[in-house]
Amino acid sequence: MSDPGRAVVTGGAGFLGSHLCDRLVADGWAVLCVDSLITGRRANIAHLEGHPRFAFLQADVTRPLEVEGAVDLVLHFASPASPRDYAQLPIHTLKAGGLGTYHALGLARAKGAAFVLASSSEVYGDPQVTPQPEDYWGHVNPVGPRSVYDEAKRYAEALAAAYARTHGLRVAIARIFNTYGPRMRADDGRALPTFITQALQGLPLTVFGDGSQTRSFCYVDDLIEGVLRLARFAQNHDGTPTVVNLGNPEETTILAVAQEILALTASRSPITFHPLPADDPRVRRPDITRAEALLGWTATVSRTDGLRMTIEHFRARPAEPAAKEAL
Ligand code: UDP
């Protein structure tokens, strides 16, 4: 295997970051995983520790980031990412997207590394266009409860784009749509880990609103494949930031996915309905035409298969409590 080089993954002990570290190490990269462990978990990377090409640095990217030695690729994935987490850590979320992105970009610039930003479908807010293509500018409430995340990601994109245009930094922006899989926290408040844990524990499934709002759920392995293809693309381009939606375009209502989880877990839990959180997007579905054209990428894992694998993961960890209260 040829040596691809050294990558720094901020947020590398989180859900997506840890899967990214796994793939990079498997593909021959040397990986420095940087994480504050505020929402990430050491357990997510325990199996990598001791690997000769893996190192962990506990550090908060909202503070200046110093890394010794060569770096070829910086992947900035550090941020609280679930609506519950960013509601509980509002200022830190803004700092992770603002100062954290600034420090991660500074590292990439100092090392001459390519840069991949984990952005989010949240930049589209509660979209008035569906599916959402990359050239849709979004519909975001700048002072609503989700704004700490949405605006942080929008600012992070603007900062990364400015570094690309001003310094010729090789920049790619991944707008990541709802992704699920093993290593999500049972208590992160997101729909799928919450429903799965509730179903396995015989607790009511807490659907917000009437459950007619939609999301499009991507299995984590598909998402990571897309991120790696985008990173390779970024390494070969400069000056123009590349923005790509990554997600599974198969759209479903939240009520339907709750019912699917009940069926797949053979649970007899009831479904209960609770108030819809403020500014909860009514619809969300990625237009992935650009990812298909630029990266030859598309999601391949069906929701049934992905949910089965995720349910197996949560079955093996029955000790974790489900999220208790609604936002
Ligand atoms: N949701 C729900 N019950 C829960 C958690 C979430 O009905 O216990 C809904 C939430 O209101 C939203 C959708 O499921 O409409 C997806 O929420 P999630 O927090 O997973 O992520 P989001 O897509 O909102 O960032």
Coordinates of C-alpha atoms and ligand atoms in Angstrom, one line a residue:
M1 CA 0.0 0.0 0.0
S2 CA 1.5 3.4 -0.9
D3 CA 1.8 5.9 2.0
P4 CA -1.0 8.4 1.8
G5 CA 0.5 10.6 4.5
R6 CA -0.6 12.0 7.8
A7 CA -4.1 13.3 8.7
V8 CA -5.4 15.3 11.6
V9 CA -9.0 14.6 12.6
T10 CA -10.5 17.1 15.0
G11 CA -13.5 15.6 16.8
G12 CA -11.9 12.2 16.1
A13 CA -13.4 10.6 19.2
G14 CA -16.9 11.5 18.2
F15 CA -19.4 9.4 16.3
L16 CA -18.3 10.4 12.8
G17 CA -14.8 11.3 13.7
S18 CA -14.0 7.9 15.1
H19 CA -15.4 6.1 12.0
L20 CA -13.2 8.4 10.0
C21 CA -10.1 7.6 12.0
D22 CA -10.9 3.9 11.5
R23 CA -11.1 4.2 7.7
L24 CA -8.0 6.5 7.5
V25 CA -5.9 4.0 9.5
A26 CA -7.2 1.1 7.5
D27 CA -6.3 3.0 4.3
G28 CA -2.7 3.4 5.4
W29 CA -2.8 7.0 6.8
A30 CA -1.0 8.1 10.0
V31 CA -3.7 9.7 12.1
L32 CA -3.6 12.3 14.8
C33 CA -7.0 12.3 16.5
V34 CA -7.7 15.5 18.4
D35 CA -10.7 15.6 20.7
S36 CA -11.7 17.6 23.9
L37 CA -14.0 14.6 24.9
I38 CA -16.8 17.1 25.7
T39 CA -19.2 15.1 23.5
G40 CA -16.7 12.6 22.1
R41 CA -15.8 9.4 24.0
R42 CA -12.4 7.7 24.5
A43 CA -14.2 4.4 24.1
N44 CA -14.9 5.2 20.4
I45 CA -11.2 5.0 19.7
A46 CA -10.0 2.5 22.3
H47 CA -9.5 -0.1 19.7
L48 CA -7.1 2.2 17.7
E49 CA -5.0 3.2 20.6
G50 CA -1.6 1.4 20.5
H51 CA -1.8 1.2 16.7
P52 CA 1.6 2.5 15.3
R53 CA -0.1 4.9 12.9
F54 CA -2.6 6.3 15.4
A55 CA -2.2 8.9 18.1
F56 CA -4.6 10.7 20.4
L57 CA -4.3 14.3 21.6
Q58 CA -6.8 15.5 24.2
A59 CA -7.2 19.2 23.2
D60 CA -10.0 21.7 22.6
V61 CA -9.9 23.2 19.1
T62 CA -11.4 26.4 20.4
R63 CA -7.9 27.0 21.7
P64 CA -4.9 27.3 19.3
L65 CA -3.8 24.0 18.0
E66 CA -0.2 23.1 17.7
V67 CA 0.9 19.9 16.0
E68 CA 4.5 18.8 15.4
G69 CA 5.6 17.3 12.1
A70 CA 4.1 17.1 8.6
V71 CA 0.4 17.1 8.0
D72 CA -1.1 16.4 4.6
L73 CA -4.8 16.6 5.4
V74 CA -6.9 18.3 8.2
L75 CA -10.5 17.1 8.7
H76 CA -12.4 19.4 11.0
F77 CA -15.1 17.4 12.6
A78 CA -15.1 18.8 16.1
S79 CA -18.4 20.2 17.3
P80 CA -21.4 19.3 19.5
A81 CA -23.7 18.0 16.7
S82 CA -27.0 16.8 18.1
P83 CA -29.8 19.4 18.7
R84 CA -29.8 18.3 22.4
D85 CA -26.0 18.7 22.7
Y86 CA -25.8 22.1 21.0
A87 CA -28.8 23.4 23.0
Q88 CA -26.9 22.4 26.2
L89 CA -23.6 23.9 24.9
P90 CA -24.7 26.9 22.9
I91 CA -21.6 29.1 23.3
H92 CA -19.2 26.3 23.0
T93 CA -20.9 25.2 19.8
L94 CA -20.4 28.7 18.3
K95 CA -16.8 28.6 19.4
A96 CA -16.1 25.2 17.9
G97 CA -17.5 26.4 14.5
G98 CA -15.8 29.8 14.7
L99 CA -12.6 29.6 16.7
G100 CA -12.2 25.9 16.1
T101 CA -12.5 26.3 12.4
Y102 CA -10.1 29.2 12.4
H103 CA -7.5 27.1 14.3
A104 CA -8.0 24.1 12.1
L105 CA -7.6 26.2 9.0
G106 CA -4.5 27.8 10.5
L107 CA -3.0 24.4 11.0
A108 CA -3.8 23.4 7.4
R109 CA -2.3 26.6 6.1
A110 CA 0.9 26.3 8.2
K111 CA 1.4 22.7 7.1
G112 CA 0.3 23.1 3.4
A113 CA -2.4 20.5 4.1
A114 CA -5.7 20.0 2.3
F115 CA -8.7 20.8 4.5
V116 CA -12.1 19.2 4.8
L117 CA -14.9 20.9 6.8
A118 CA -17.7 18.8 8.3
S119 CA -20.5 21.2 7.6
S120 CA -24.2 20.3 7.9
S121 CA -27.5 20.2 6.2
E122 CA -28.4 22.7 9.0
V123 CA -27.0 25.4 6.8
Y124 CA -30.2 25.1 4.8
G125 CA -32.3 25.7 8.0
D126 CA -35.9 24.9 7.6
P127 CA -35.7 24.6 3.8
Q128 CA -38.2 26.1 1.4
V129 CA -36.7 24.1 -1.5
T130 CA -36.7 20.4 -1.6
P131 CA -34.6 18.4 -2.2
Q132 CA -31.8 20.8 -1.2
P133 CA -29.0 21.4 -3.8
E134 CA -25.7 23.0 -2.8
D135 CA -26.7 26.3 -4.5
Y136 CA -29.7 26.8 -2.2
W137 CA -28.8 29.5 0.3
G138 CA -31.1 28.3 3.1
H139 CA -33.7 29.6 5.4
V140 CA -32.2 30.0 8.9
N141 CA -33.5 31.8 11.9
P142 CA -30.3 33.6 13.1
V143 CA -31.5 33.9 16.7
G144 CA -33.5 30.7 17.2
P145 CA -32.5 27.8 19.4
R146 CA -30.8 26.0 16.5
S147 CA -28.9 29.1 15.4
V148 CA -25.9 28.3 17.5
Y149 CA -25.2 25.3 15.3
D150 CA -26.6 26.5 12.0
E151 CA -24.8 29.9 12.0
A152 CA -21.6 28.3 13.4
K153 CA -21.6 26.0 10.4
R154 CA -22.4 28.8 8.0
Y155 CA -19.6 30.9 9.4
A156 CA -17.3 28.0 9.3
E157 CA -18.1 27.6 5.6
A158 CA -17.5 31.3 4.9
L159 CA -14.1 31.1 6.8
A160 CA -13.0 28.0 4.9
A161 CA -14.1 29.5 1.6
A162 CA -12.1 32.7 2.4
Y163 CA -9.0 30.7 3.2
A164 CA -9.4 28.9 -0.2
R165 CA -9.7 32.2 -2.1
T166 CA -7.2 34.2 -0.1
H167 CA -4.5 31.7 0.5
G168 CA -5.2 29.1 -2.2
L169 CA -5.8 26.5 0.5
R170 CA -7.3 23.3 -0.9
V171 CA -10.7 23.2 0.8
A172 CA -13.7 20.9 0.6
I173 CA -16.9 21.4 2.5
A174 CA -19.0 18.4 3.2
R175 CA -22.7 19.3 4.0
I176 CA -23.5 16.2 6.0
F177 CA -27.2 15.2 6.2
N178 CA -28.6 13.0 9.0
T179 CA -26.2 10.1 9.5
Y180 CA -26.6 7.1 11.9
G181 CA -24.9 4.0 12.9
P182 CA -22.9 2.3 15.7
R183 CA -21.2 4.7 18.3
M184 CA -24.0 7.2 18.4
R185 CA -24.7 8.1 22.0
A186 CA -27.9 6.7 23.4
D187 CA -28.4 10.0 25.2
D188 CA -27.6 12.4 22.4
G189 CA -31.3 13.1 21.9
R190 CA -31.3 12.4 18.2
A191 CA -34.3 10.5 16.8
L192 CA -32.7 7.2 15.8
P193 CA -30.6 6.4 18.9
T194 CA -33.4 7.6 21.1
F195 CA -36.1 5.5 19.3
I196 CA -33.8 2.4 19.2
T197 CA -32.9 2.6 22.9
Q198 CA -36.5 3.3 23.9
A199 CA -37.7 0.3 21.7
L200 CA -35.1 -2.0 23.3
Q201 CA -36.0 -0.9 26.8
G202 CA -39.8 -1.2 26.3
L203 CA -40.2 2.6 26.8
P204 CA -42.6 4.7 24.7
L205 CA -41.1 6.1 21.5
T206 CA -41.2 9.9 21.8
V207 CA -42.2 11.3 18.5
F208 CA -42.1 15.1 18.3
G209 CA -45.0 16.9 16.6
D210 CA -47.3 14.5 14.6
G211 CA -44.2 12.8 13.1
S212 CA -45.0 14.0 9.5
Q213 CA -41.7 16.0 9.3
T214 CA -39.2 14.2 7.1
R215 CA -35.5 13.3 7.2
S216 CA -33.2 11.3 5.0
F217 CA -31.0 9.0 7.0
C218 CA -27.5 7.9 5.7
Y219 CA -25.6 4.9 7.2
V220 CA -22.3 5.9 8.6
D221 CA -20.1 3.7 6.3
D222 CA -21.6 5.4 3.2
L223 CA -21.0 8.8 4.7
I224 CA -17.4 8.1 5.5
E225 CA -16.8 6.7 2.0
G226 CA -18.1 10.0 0.7
V227 CA -15.9 12.1 3.0
L228 CA -12.8 10.2 1.9
R229 CA -13.6 10.6 -1.7
L230 CA -14.1 14.3 -1.1
A231 CA -10.8 14.5 0.8
R232 CA -9.0 13.0 -2.2
F233 CA -10.8 15.4 -4.5
A234 CA -9.7 18.4 -2.3
Q235 CA -6.1 17.2 -2.3
N236 CA -6.1 17.6 -6.1
H237 CA -7.8 21.0 -6.4
D238 CA -7.1 24.5 -5.0
G239 CA -8.4 28.0 -4.9
T240 CA -12.1 27.2 -5.3
P241 CA -13.8 25.7 -2.3
T242 CA -15.7 22.6 -3.3
V243 CA -19.1 22.2 -1.6
V244 CA -20.8 18.8 -1.7
N245 CA -23.9 17.4 -0.1
L246 CA -23.3 14.0 1.5
G247 CA -26.4 12.0 2.5
N248 CA -28.9 9.4 1.5
P249 CA -31.6 10.9 -0.6
E250 CA -34.2 8.4 0.6
E251 CA -36.7 10.5 2.6
T252 CA -39.0 9.2 5.3
T253 CA -41.3 10.7 7.9
I254 CA -40.2 10.5 11.5
L255 CA -43.4 8.5 12.4
A256 CA -42.6 6.0 9.7
V257 CA -39.0 5.5 11.0
A258 CA -40.3 5.0 14.5
Q259 CA -42.7 2.3 13.2
E260 CA -39.8 0.7 11.3
I261 CA -37.7 0.5 14.5
L262 CA -40.6 -1.0 16.4
A263 CA -40.9 -3.7 13.7
L264 CA -37.1 -4.4 13.5
T265 CA -36.7 -4.7 17.2
A266 CA -40.0 -6.6 17.7
S267 CA -40.8 -4.2 20.4
R268 CA -44.2 -3.6 21.9
S269 CA -43.5 -0.1 23.0
P270 CA -46.2 2.5 22.2
I271 CA -45.6 5.7 20.3
T272 CA -46.3 8.9 22.2
F273 CA -46.5 12.4 20.7
H274 CA -44.8 15.4 22.2
P275 CA -44.5 19.1 21.2
L276 CA -42.3 19.8 18.2
P277 CA -39.2 21.8 19.1
A278 CA -38.9 25.4 17.8
D279 CA -37.6 25.7 14.3
D280 CA -37.6 22.0 13.7
P281 CA -37.1 21.6 9.9
R282 CA -40.3 20.3 8.2
V283 CA -38.4 18.5 5.5
R284 CA -34.8 17.5 4.7
R285 CA -33.5 15.6 1.7
P286 CA -30.2 16.0 -0.1
D287 CA -29.8 16.5 -3.8
I288 CA -26.7 14.5 -4.3
T289 CA -26.2 15.1 -8.1
R290 CA -22.9 16.9 -7.4
A291 CA -21.5 14.1 -5.2
E292 CA -22.4 11.6 -7.9
A293 CA -20.8 13.7 -10.7
L294 CA -17.6 14.8 -8.8
L295 CA -16.9 11.9 -6.6
G296 CA -18.8 9.0 -8.3
W297 CA -20.4 8.6 -4.8
T298 CA -23.9 7.5 -3.8
A299 CA -25.3 5.9 -0.7
T300 CA -25.6 2.2 -1.0
V301 CA -26.8 0.8 2.4
S302 CA -30.6 0.5 2.7
R303 CA -32.3 1.9 5.8
T304 CA -33.4 -1.6 6.8
D305 CA -29.8 -2.9 6.7
G306 CA -28.4 0.1 8.4
L307 CA -31.0 0.1 11.1
R308 CA -30.4 -3.6 11.7
M309 CA -26.6 -3.0 12.2
T310 CA -27.3 0.0 14.5
I311 CA -29.9 -1.9 16.5
E312 CA -27.3 -4.7 17.0
H313 CA -24.8 -2.2 18.3
F314 CA -27.4 -0.8 20.9
R315 CA -28.4 -4.3 21.9
A316 CA -24.8 -5.0 22.9
R317 CA -24.8 -1.9 25.1
P318 CA -28.0 -2.2 27.2
A319 CA -26.6 -0.3 30.1
E320 CA -26.8 3.1 28.4
P321 CA -29.9 5.0 29.4
A322 CA -32.2 6.4 26.7
A323 CA -32.5 10.2 26.4
K324 CA -35.1 11.1 29.1
E325 CA -36.6 14.5 28.3
A326 CA -37.5 16.3 25.2
L327 CA -35.6 19.4 24.2
Ligands
UDP1 N1 -37.3 13.7 17.0 C1 -38.4 13.0 17.6 N2 -38.2 12.4 18.8 C2 -37.0 12.4 19.5 C3 -35.9 13.0 18.8 C4 -36.1 13.7 17.6 O1 -39.5 13.0 17.0 O2 -37.0 11.8 20.5 C5 -37.6 14.3 15.7 C6 -37.1 15.8 15.7 O3 -38.1 16.7 16.2 C7 -36.8 16.0 14.2 C8 -36.3 14.6 13.8 O4 -36.8 13.7 14.7 O5 -37.9 16.3 13.5 C9 -34.8 14.4 13.7 O6 -34.3 14.9 14.8 P1 -32.8 14.7 15.2 O7 -32.6 15.3 16.6 O8 -32.4 13.3 15.1 O9 -31.9 15.5 14.2 P2 -32.2 16.8 13.3 O10 -32.4 16.3 11.9 O11 -33.4 17.6 13.8 O12 -30.9 17.5 13.4

